[in-house]
Short mmCIF file of C-alpha atoms and ligand atoms in Angstrom, two decimals:
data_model
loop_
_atom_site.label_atom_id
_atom_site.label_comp_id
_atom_site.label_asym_id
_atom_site.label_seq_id
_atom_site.Cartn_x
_atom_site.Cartn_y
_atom_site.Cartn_z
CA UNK A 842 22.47 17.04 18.62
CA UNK A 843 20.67 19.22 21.48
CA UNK A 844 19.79 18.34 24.24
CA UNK A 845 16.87 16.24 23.79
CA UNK A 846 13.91 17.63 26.71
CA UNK A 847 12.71 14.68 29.00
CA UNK A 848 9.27 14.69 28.85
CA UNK A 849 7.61 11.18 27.96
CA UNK A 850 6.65 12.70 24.54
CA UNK A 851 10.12 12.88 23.85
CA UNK A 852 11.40 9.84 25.41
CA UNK A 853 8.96 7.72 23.20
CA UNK A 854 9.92 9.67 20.05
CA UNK A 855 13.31 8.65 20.68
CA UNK A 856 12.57 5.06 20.99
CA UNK A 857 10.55 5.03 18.22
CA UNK A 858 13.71 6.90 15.98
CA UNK A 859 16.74 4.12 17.64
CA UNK A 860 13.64 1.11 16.97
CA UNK A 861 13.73 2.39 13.02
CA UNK A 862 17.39 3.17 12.97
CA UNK A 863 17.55 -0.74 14.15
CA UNK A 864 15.05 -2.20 12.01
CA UNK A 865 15.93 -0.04 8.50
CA UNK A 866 12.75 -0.50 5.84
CA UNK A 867 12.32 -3.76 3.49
CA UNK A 868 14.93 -3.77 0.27
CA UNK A 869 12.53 -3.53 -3.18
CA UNK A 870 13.74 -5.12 -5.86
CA UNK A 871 16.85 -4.58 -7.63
CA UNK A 872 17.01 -0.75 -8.85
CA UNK A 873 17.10 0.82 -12.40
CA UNK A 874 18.14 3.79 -13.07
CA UNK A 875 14.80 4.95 -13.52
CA UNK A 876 14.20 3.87 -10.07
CA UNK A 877 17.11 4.19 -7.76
CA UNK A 878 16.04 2.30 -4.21
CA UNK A 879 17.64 2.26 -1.19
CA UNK A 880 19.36 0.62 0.76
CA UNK A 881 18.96 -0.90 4.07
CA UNK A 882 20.17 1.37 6.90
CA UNK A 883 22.38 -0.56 9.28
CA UNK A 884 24.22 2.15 11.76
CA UNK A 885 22.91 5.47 12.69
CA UNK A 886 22.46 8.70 10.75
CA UNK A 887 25.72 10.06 11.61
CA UNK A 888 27.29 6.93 10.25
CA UNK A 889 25.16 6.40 7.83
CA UNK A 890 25.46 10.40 5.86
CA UNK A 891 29.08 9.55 5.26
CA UNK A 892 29.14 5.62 4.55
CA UNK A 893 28.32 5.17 0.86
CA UNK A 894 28.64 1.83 -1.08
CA UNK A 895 30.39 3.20 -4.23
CA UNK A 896 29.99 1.23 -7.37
CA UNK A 897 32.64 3.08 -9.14
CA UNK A 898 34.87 0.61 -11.56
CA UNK A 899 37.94 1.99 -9.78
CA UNK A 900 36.70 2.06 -5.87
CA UNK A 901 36.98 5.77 -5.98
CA UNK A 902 36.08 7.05 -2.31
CA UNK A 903 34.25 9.41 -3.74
CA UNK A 904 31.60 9.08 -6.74
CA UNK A 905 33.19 10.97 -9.60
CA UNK A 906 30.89 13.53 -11.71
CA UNK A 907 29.65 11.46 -14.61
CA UNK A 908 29.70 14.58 -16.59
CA UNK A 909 28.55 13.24 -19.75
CA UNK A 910 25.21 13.87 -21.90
CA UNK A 911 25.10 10.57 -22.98
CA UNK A 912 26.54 7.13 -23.02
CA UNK A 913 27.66 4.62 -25.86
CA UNK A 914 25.14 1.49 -26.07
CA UNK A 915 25.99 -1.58 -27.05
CA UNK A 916 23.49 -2.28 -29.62
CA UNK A 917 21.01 -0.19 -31.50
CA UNK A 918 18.25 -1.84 -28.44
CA UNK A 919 20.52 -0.17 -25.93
CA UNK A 920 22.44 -2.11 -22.84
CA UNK A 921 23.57 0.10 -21.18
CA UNK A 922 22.26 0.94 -17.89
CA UNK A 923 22.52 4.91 -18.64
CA UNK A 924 21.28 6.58 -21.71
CA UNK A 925 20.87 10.16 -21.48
CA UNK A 926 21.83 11.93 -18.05
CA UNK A 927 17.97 13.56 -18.59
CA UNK A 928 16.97 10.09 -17.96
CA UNK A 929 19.92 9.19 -15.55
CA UNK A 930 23.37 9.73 -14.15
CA UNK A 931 25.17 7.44 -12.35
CA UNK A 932 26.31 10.32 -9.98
CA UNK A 933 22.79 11.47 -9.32
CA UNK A 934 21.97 7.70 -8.94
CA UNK A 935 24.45 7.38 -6.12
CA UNK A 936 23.09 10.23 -4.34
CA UNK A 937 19.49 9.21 -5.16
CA UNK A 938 20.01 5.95 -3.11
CA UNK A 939 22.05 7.69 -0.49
CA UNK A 940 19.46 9.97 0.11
CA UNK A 941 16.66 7.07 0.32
CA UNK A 942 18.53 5.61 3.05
CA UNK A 943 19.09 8.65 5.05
CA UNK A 944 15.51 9.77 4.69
CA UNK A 945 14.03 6.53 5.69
CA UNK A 946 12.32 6.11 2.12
CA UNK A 947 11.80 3.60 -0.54
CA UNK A 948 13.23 5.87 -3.51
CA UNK A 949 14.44 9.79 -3.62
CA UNK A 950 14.75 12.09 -6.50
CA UNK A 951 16.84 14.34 -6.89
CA UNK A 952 15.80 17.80 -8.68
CA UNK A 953 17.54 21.16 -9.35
CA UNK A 954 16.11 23.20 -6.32
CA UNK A 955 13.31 22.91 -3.64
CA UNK A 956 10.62 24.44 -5.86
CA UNK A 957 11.41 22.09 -8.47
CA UNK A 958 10.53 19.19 -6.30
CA UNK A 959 7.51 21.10 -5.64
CA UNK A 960 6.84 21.45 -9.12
CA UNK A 961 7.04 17.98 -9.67
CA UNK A 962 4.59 16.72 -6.53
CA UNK A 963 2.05 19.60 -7.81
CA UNK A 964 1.94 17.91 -10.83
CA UNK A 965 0.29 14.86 -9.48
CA UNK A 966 -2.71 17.49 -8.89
CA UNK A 967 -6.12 17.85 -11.65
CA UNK A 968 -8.17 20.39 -11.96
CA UNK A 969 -10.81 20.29 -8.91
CA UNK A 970 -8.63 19.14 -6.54
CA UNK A 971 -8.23 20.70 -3.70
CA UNK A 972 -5.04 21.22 -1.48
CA UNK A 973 -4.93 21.96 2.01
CA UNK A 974 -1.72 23.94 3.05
CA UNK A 975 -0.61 26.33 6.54
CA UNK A 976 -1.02 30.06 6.51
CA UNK A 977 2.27 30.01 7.67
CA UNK A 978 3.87 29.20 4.69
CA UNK A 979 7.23 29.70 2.92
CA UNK A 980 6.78 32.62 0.28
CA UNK A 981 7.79 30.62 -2.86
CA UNK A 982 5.46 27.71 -1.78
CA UNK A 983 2.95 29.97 -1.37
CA UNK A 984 3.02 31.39 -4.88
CA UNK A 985 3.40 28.36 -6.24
CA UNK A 986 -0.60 27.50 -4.85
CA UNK A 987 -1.30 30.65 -5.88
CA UNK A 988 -0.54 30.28 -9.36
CA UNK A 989 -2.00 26.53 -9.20
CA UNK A 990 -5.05 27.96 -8.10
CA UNK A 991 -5.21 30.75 -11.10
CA UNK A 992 -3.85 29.03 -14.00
CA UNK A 993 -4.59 24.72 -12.82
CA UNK A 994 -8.07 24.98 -11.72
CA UNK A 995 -6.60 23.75 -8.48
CA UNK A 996 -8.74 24.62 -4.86
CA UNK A 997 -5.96 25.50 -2.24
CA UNK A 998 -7.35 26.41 1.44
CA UNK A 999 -5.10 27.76 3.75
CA UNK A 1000 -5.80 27.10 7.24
CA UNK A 1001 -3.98 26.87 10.70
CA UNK A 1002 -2.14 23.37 10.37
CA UNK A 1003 -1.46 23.60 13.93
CA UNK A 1004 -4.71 22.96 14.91
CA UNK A 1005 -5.45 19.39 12.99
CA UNK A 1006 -9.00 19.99 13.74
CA UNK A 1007 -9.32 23.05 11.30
CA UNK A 1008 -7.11 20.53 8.81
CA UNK A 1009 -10.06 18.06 9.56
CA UNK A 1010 -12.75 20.37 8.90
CA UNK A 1011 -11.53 21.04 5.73
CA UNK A 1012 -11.07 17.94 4.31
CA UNK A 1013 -13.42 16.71 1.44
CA UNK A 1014 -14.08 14.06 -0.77
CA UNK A 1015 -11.96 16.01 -3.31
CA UNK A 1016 -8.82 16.35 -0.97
CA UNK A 1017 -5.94 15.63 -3.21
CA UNK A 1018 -3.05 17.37 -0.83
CA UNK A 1019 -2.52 18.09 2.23
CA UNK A 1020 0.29 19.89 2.29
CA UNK A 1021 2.64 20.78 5.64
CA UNK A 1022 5.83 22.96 6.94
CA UNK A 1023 7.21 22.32 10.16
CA UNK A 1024 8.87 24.35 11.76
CA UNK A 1025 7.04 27.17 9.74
CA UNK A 1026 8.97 29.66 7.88
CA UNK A 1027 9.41 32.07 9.50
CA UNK A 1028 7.25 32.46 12.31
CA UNK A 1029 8.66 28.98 14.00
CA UNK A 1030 5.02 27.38 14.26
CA UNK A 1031 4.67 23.23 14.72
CA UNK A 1032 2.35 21.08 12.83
CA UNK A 1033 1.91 17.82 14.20
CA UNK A 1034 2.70 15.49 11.09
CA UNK A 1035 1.38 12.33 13.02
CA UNK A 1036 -2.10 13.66 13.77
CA UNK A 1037 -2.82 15.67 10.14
CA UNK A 1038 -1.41 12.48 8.75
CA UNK A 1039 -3.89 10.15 10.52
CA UNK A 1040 -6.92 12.18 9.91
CA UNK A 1041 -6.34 12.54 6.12
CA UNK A 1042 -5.55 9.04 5.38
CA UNK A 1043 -8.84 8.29 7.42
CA UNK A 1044 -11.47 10.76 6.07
CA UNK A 1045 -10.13 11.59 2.46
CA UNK A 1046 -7.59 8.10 1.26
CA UNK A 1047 -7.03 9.46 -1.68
CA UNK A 1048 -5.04 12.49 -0.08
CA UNK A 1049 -1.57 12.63 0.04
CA UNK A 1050 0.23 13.83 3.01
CA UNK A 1051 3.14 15.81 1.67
CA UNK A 1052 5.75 17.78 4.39
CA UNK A 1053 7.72 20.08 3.89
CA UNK A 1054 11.26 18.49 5.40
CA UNK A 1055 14.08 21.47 4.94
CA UNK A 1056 13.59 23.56 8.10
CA UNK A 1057 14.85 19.93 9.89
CA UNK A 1058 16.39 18.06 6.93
CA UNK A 1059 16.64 14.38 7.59
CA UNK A 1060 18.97 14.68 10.12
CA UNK A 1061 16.57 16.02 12.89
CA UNK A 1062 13.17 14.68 11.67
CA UNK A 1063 11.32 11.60 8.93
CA UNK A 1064 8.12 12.93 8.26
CA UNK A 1065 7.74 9.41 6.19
CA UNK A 1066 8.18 7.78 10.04
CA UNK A 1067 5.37 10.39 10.85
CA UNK A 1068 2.89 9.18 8.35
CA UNK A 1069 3.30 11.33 5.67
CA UNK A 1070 3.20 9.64 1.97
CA UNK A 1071 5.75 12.19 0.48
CA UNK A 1072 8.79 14.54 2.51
CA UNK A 1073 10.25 16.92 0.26
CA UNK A 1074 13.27 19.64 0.76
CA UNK A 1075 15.09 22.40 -0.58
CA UNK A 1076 18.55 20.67 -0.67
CA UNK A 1077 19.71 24.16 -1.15
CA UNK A 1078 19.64 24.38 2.43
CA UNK A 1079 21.26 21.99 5.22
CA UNK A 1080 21.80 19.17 2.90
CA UNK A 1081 24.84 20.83 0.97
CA UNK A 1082 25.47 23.28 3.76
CA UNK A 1083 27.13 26.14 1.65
CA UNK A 1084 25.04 27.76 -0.33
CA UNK A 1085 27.23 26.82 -3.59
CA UNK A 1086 23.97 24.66 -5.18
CA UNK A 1087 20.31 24.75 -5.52
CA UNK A 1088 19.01 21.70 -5.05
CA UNK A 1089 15.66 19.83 -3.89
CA UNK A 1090 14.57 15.90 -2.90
CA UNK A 1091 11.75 14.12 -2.64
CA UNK A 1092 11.42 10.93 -0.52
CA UNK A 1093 9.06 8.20 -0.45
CA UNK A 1094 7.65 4.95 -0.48
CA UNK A 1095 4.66 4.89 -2.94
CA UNK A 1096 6.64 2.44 -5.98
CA UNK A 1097 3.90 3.97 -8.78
CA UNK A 1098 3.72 6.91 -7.01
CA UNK A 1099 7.57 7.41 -7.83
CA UNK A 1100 7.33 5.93 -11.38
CA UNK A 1101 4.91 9.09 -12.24
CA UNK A 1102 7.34 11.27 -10.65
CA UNK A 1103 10.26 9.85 -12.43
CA UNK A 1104 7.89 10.47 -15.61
CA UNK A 1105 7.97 13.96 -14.57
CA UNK A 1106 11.74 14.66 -13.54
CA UNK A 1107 12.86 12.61 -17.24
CA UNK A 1108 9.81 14.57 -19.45
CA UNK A 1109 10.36 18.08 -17.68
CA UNK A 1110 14.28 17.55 -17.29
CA UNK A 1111 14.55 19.18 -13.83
CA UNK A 1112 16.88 16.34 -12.45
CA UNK A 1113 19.95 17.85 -10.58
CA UNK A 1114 22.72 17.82 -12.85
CA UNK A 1115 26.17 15.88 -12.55
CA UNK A 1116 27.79 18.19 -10.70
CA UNK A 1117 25.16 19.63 -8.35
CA UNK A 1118 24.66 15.85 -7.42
CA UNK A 1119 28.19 15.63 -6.67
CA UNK A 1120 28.44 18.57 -4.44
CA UNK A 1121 25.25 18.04 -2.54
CA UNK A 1122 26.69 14.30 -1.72
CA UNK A 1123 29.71 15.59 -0.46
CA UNK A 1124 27.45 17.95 1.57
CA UNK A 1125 25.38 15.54 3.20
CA UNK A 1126 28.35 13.75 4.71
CA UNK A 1127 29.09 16.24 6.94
CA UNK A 1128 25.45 17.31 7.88
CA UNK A 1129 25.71 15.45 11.42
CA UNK A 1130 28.76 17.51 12.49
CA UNK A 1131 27.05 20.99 10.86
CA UNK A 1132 23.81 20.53 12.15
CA UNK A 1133 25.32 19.74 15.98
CA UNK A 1134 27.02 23.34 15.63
CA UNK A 1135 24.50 24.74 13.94
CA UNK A 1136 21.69 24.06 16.86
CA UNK A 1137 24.22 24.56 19.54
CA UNK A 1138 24.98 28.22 18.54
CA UNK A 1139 21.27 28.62 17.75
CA UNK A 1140 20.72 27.64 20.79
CA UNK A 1141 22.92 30.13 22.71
CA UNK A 1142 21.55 33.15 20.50
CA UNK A 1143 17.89 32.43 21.24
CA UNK A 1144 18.75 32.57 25.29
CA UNK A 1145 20.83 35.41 24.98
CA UNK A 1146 17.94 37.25 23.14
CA UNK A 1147 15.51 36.39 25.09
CA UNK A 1148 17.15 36.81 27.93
CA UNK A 1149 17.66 40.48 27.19
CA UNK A 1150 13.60 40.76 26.42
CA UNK A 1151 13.08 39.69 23.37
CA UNK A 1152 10.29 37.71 21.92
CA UNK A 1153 11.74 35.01 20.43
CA UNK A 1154 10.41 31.93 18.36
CA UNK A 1155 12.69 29.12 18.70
CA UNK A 1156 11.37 25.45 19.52
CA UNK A 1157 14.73 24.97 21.27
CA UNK A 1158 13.21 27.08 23.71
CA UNK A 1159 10.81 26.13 26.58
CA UNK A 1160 9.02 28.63 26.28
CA UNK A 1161 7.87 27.91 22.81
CA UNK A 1162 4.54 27.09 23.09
CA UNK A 1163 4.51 23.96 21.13
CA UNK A 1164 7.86 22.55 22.56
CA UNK A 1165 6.67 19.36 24.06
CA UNK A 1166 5.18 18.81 20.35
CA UNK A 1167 8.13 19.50 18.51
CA UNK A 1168 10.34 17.54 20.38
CA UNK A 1169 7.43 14.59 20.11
CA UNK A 1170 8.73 14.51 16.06
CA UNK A 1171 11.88 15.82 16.04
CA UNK A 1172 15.31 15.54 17.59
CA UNK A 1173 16.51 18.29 17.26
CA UNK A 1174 15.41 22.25 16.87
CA UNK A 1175 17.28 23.46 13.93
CA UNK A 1176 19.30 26.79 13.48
CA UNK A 1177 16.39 28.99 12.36
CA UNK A 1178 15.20 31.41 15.05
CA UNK A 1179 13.28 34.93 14.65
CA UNK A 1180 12.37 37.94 17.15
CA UNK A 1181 11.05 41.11 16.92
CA UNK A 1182 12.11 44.67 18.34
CA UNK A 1183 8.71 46.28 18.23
CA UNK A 1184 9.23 48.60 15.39
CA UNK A 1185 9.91 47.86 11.40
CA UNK A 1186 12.99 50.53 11.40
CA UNK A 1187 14.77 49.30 14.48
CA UNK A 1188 14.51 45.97 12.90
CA UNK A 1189 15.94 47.29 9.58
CA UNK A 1190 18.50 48.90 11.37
CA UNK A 1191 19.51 45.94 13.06
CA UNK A 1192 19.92 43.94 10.24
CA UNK A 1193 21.85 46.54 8.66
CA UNK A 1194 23.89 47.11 11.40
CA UNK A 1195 25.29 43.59 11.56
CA UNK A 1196 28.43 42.97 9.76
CA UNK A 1197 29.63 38.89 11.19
CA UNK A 1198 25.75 38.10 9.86
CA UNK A 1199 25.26 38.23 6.11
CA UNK A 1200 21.94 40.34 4.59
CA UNK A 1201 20.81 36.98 2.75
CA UNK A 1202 17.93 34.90 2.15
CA UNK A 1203 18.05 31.16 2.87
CA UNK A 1204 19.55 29.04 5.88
CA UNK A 1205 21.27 25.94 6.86
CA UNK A 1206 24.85 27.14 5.65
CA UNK A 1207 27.83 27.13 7.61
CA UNK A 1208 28.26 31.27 7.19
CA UNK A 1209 25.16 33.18 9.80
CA UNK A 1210 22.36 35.11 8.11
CA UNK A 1211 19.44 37.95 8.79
CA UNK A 1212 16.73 38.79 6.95
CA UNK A 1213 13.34 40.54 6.98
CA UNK A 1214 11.50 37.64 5.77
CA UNK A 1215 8.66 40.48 4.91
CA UNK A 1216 10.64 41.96 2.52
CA UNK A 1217 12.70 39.48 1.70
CA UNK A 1218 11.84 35.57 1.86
CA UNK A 1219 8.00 36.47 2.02
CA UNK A 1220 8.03 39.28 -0.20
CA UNK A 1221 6.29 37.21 -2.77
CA UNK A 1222 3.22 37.04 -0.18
CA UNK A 1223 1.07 40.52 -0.59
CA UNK A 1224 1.11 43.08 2.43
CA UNK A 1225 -2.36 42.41 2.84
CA UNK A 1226 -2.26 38.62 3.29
CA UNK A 1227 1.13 38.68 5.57
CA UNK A 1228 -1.42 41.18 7.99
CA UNK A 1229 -4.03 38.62 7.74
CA UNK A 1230 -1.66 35.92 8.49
CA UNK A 1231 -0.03 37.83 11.48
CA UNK A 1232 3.26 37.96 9.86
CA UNK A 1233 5.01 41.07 11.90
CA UNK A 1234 6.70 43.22 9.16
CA UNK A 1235 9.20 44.00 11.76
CA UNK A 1236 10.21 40.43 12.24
CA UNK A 1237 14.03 39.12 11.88
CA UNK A 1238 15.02 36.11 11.26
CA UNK A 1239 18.26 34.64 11.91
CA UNK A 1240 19.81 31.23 10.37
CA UNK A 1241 23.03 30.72 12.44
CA UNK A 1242 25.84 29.05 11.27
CA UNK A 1243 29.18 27.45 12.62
CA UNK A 1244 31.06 30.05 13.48
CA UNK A 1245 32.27 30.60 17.07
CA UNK A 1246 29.21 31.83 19.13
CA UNK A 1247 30.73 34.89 21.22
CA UNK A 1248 31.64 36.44 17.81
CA UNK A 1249 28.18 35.87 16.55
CA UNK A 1250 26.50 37.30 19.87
CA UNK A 1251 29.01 40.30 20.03
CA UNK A 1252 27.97 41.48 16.58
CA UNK A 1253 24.36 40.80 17.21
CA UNK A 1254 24.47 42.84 20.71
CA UNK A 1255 26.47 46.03 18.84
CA UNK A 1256 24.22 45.55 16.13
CA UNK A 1257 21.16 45.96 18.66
CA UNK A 1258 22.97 48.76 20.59
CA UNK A 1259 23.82 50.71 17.67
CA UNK A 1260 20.13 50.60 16.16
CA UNK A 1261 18.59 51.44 19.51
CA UNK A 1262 16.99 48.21 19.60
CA UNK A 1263 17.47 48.13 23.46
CA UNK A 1264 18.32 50.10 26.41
CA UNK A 1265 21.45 50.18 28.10
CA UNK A 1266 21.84 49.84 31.90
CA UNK A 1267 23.89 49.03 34.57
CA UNK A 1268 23.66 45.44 33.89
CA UNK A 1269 23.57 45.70 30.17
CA UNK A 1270 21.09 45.72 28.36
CA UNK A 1271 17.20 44.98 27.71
CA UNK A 1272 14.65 44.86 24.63
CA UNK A 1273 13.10 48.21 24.81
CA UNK A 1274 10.76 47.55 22.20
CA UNK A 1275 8.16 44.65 23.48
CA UNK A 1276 6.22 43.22 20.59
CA UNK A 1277 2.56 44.82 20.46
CA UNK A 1278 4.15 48.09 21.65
CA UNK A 1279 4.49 49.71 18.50
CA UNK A 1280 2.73 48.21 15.72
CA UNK A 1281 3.94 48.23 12.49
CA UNK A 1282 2.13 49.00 9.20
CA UNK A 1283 2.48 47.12 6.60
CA UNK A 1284 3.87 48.44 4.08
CA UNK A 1285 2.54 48.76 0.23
CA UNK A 1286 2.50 45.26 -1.32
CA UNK A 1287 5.75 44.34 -3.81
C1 PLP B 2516 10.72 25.92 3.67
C2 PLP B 2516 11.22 26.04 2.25
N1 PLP B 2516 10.76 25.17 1.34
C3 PLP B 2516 11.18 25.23 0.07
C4 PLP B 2516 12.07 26.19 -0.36
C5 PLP B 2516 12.45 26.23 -1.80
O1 PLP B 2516 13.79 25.80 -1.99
P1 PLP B 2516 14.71 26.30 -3.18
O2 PLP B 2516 15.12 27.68 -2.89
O3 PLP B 2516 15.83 25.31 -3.17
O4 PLP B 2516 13.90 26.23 -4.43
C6 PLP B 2516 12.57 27.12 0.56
C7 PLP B 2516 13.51 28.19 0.19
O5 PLP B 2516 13.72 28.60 -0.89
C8 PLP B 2516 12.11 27.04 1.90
O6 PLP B 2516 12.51 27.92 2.82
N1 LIG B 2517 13.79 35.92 -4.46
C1 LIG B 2517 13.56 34.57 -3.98
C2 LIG B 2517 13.64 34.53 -2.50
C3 LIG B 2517 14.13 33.20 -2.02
S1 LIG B 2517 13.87 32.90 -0.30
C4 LIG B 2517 14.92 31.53 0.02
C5 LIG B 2517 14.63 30.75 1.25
N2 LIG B 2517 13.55 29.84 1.09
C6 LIG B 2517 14.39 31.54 2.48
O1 LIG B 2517 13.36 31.33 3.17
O2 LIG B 2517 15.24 32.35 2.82
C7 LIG B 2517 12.18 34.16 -4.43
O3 LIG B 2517 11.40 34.99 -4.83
O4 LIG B 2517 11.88 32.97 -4.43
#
C-alpha cells in the first residue's frame, strides 16, 4: 500500500484496522441462500481477497459458473438449497460471502452494477423522507436523487458533507438517509464517515448512514468500521479491475435490514448473474497487488504534476487539505487524481492529445484513463448546478493504472507540451495556466 503518513491520526487508524483484522466480526447463524453470511476473517486483506473456502463437490480451486436458470428439487416442497438463480446462485453465493468477509460485514449482495445497488438502498426510502447527500457527488448518483425527488416524493438536500456541522444542521426528524462519497468524484473532497456517522445516529436514529465505498474499495477503507449502517460500490471499478463487468455490492450488518434488500434484489431481479459473479471473484483476488500499483503510479503522477505547477487534488498528497483526515479512515489514497490547466480547451486538448491514456469514463482498471468529468462522468449534472457546485469545466481527471510509470508520465508531459498546457524552459517545463487565471464558462447544459 502507500506509504501510510505518521501523524497520530493515522497511527491510531491503523491500530484500530490490525485490532479488527485480529478480532474478525461474530459468525450469524448458518446461511441460506437467501442470506449468504460471512465468514470470520482470520489473516489480513491481502490474504484474505484470494483465500476462499470453496464448497464445490469436486474441490475446484476456483468456483465454477453455475450457469443454470434453475435447479431440479427433490420433491414438489423443494430441497434443494437453490431454486431459481433470480433467487440464488451458488456462484454469486460464494462471492456474496467472500465479499462479507473482505468488507468487514455481516452479509453482501451482489447486484449487476453500482447504480443497481443504489437502486436497491433507495428503495428502503417513502415518500417524505428526506436524504441528505454531498454536492460533490458522482453524476449518476446524483440523478438518481434527482429523479427520487421528482417522481418518489423523496426530500434530498445537498450540502457540504465535509463540514459535518452543515450535515448536522440539516438533519430532521424525517432523516431517512444520509448519504456519503469519499473521496468525492471528481473533485477529491473527504467526508469524515466517523463524525457524520455519530451525529446522525444521535439526532435522527432512524437514519441510515449509507457511503459510498468505490473510490477506496474495501481494500483501502470499511466505512461499516467507520459507523456507517450500509457501504455500497460500483464493483465495476477496483473490485474486478478490468473493465470486462458491471457490477455493484452492498455490505452490512443490519440482519432485517438485508432480508428487505434481498426482497428487493429476488422481486426486481438485479442480482449479478453467474458469470459476472465469477469474473468479479476472480477480480477481487488480485485487488491487493492492483491497488499497490495502482496508488504507487498515482502517486508519482500527482508529484510530477504538481511539481510542474499544477493544481492537483490527490489525498496522497500533503498538500491536500484534508490529508491528515483521509489518512484518519483510510489506508491508502487510491488511483484517482484530477488537475486543471486554467482553460477548458487546453484541457480538451490534453486529453486528446494523450495516446498511453484511454478517453474513457470509469477507474480502478489496470489500463490508465482521462476524462472531462464535465462532459463526461458529470455530464448528467446541468451546467448550471456543476457552476454552483464549483465543478471547473476545465477539470481532468486521471484514473491510473498498472502500467510502468515513466511511460505513463512521458505521454502525459507530450500530451501537455503539445496542447500548450505549459511552458517550456531551460529546466523543462511549468503549468502556464494557474487555476483562477482564466475562467472557464460553462458551457450550455447536455
Ligand atoms: C463513485 C461512484 N459510485 C457509483 C457509480 C456507479 O457504478 P456503476 O457504473 O457500476 O453503475 C460510479 C460510476 O459509475 C461511481 O463513480
Ligand atoms: N454515460 C454514463 C457515464 C458513466 S460514468 C462512470 C464512472 N462512474 C465514472 O465516474 O467515470 C452515465 O450517464 O451514467
Amino acid at each position: 500500500m502507500a506509504t501510510p503518513p505518521d501523524g497520530p491520526q493515522a497511527q491510531a487508524a491503523n491500530k484500530a484496522i490490525s485490532k479488527l483484522d485480529l478480532d474478525g466480526h461474530n459468525l450469524p447463524p448458518s446461511p441460506a441462500p437467501s442470506s449468504p453470511q460471512v465468514g470470520r476473517r482470520r489473516y489480513a486483506l491481502a490474504t484474505e481477497l484470494v483465500y476462499t473456502e470453496s464448497k464445490d463437490q469436486y474441490g475446484a480451486s476456483s468456483m465454477p459458473i453455475y450457469q443454470s436458470a434453475t435447479f431440479k428439487q427433490t420433491s414438489s416442497s423443494g430441497g434443494n438449497e437453490y431454486d431459481y438463480t433470480r433467487s440464488g446462485n451458488p456462484t454469486r453465493t460464494h462471492l456474496e460471502r467472500h465479499l462479507a468477509k473482505i468488507m468487514n460485514a455481516t452479509r453482501a449482495l451482489a447486484v449487476g452494477s453500482g447504480m443497481g445497488a443504489l437502486d436497491v438502498i433507495t428503495r428502503l426510502l417513502r415518500p417524505g423522507d428526506e436524504v441528505i447527500t454531498g454536492d460533490d457527488l458522482y453524476g449518476g448518483t446524483n440523478r438518481l436523487l434527482t429523479y427520487l425527488q421528482a417522481n418518489q416524493g423523496v426530500v434530498v438536500h445537498h450540502v457540504d458533507t465535509t463540514d459535518p456541522e452543515r450535515v448536522r444542521a440539516a438533519l430532521t426528524p424525517r432523516t431517512a438517509m444520509v448519504l456519503l462519497e469519499t473521496p468525492t468524484n471528481p473533485l477529491i473532497k473527504i467526508v469524515d464517515i466517523a463524525t457524520i456517522a455519530a451525529a446522525t445516529h444521535a439526532a435522527a436514529p432512524r437514519a441510515l448512514v449509507v457511503v459510498d465505498n468505490t473510490m477506496l474499495s474495501p481494500m483501502l477503507c470499511n466505512p461499516l468500521d467507520l459507523g456507517a449502517d450500509v457501504s455500497y460500490e460500483s464493483g465495476t471499478k477496483y473490485l474486478s479491475g478490468h473493465h470486462d463487468i458491471m457490477a455493484g455490492v452492498i455490505a452490512l450488518h443490519d440482519a432485517a435490514l438485508g432480508d428487505k434488500m434481498y426482497f428487493t434484489v429476488n422481486a426486481t431481479g438485479c442480482g449479478l448473474s453467474p458469470g459476472d459473479s465469477f469474473l468479479l471473484m476472480r477480480g477481487v483476488k488480485t485487488l491487493a497487488i492492483r491497488m499497490e500499483k495502482q496508488q504507487a503510479n498515482a502517486q508519482r503522477i500527482a508529484e510530477f504534476l504538481e511539481g510542474h505547477g499544477f493544481r492537483v487534488r490527490y489525498p496522497g498528497l500533503r498538500s491536500h487539505p484534508q490529508y491528515d483526515l483521509h489518512w484518519s479512515m483510510a489506508r491508502g489514497a487510491g488511483a484517482v487524481l484530477s488537475f486543471e490547466t486554467g482553460d477548458v480547451g487546453k484541457s480538451e486538448r490534453v486529453v486528446e492529445a494523450a495516446r498511453l491514456w484511454g478517453i474513457s469514463v470509469s477507474f480502478g482498471c489496470v489500463n490508465s484513463l482521462i476524462s472531462m468529468p464535465c462532459r463526461m462522468s458529470h455530464a448528467s449534472i446541468d451546467a448550471k448546478t456543476r457552476q454552483e457546485r464549483q465543478m471547473p469545466e476545465d477539470i481532468i481527471r486521471l484514473c491510473v493504472g498498472i502500467e510502468d510509470v515513466n511511460d505513463l508520465i512521458d505521454d502525459l508531459s507530450r500530451a501537455l507540451v503539445q496542447a500548450g498546457a505549459v511552458t517550456l524552459t531551460l529546466d523543462g517545463f511549468h503549468a502556464n495556466g494557474a487555476p483562477g487565471e482564466t475562467p472557464s464558462p460553462p458551457p450550455p447544459s447536455v
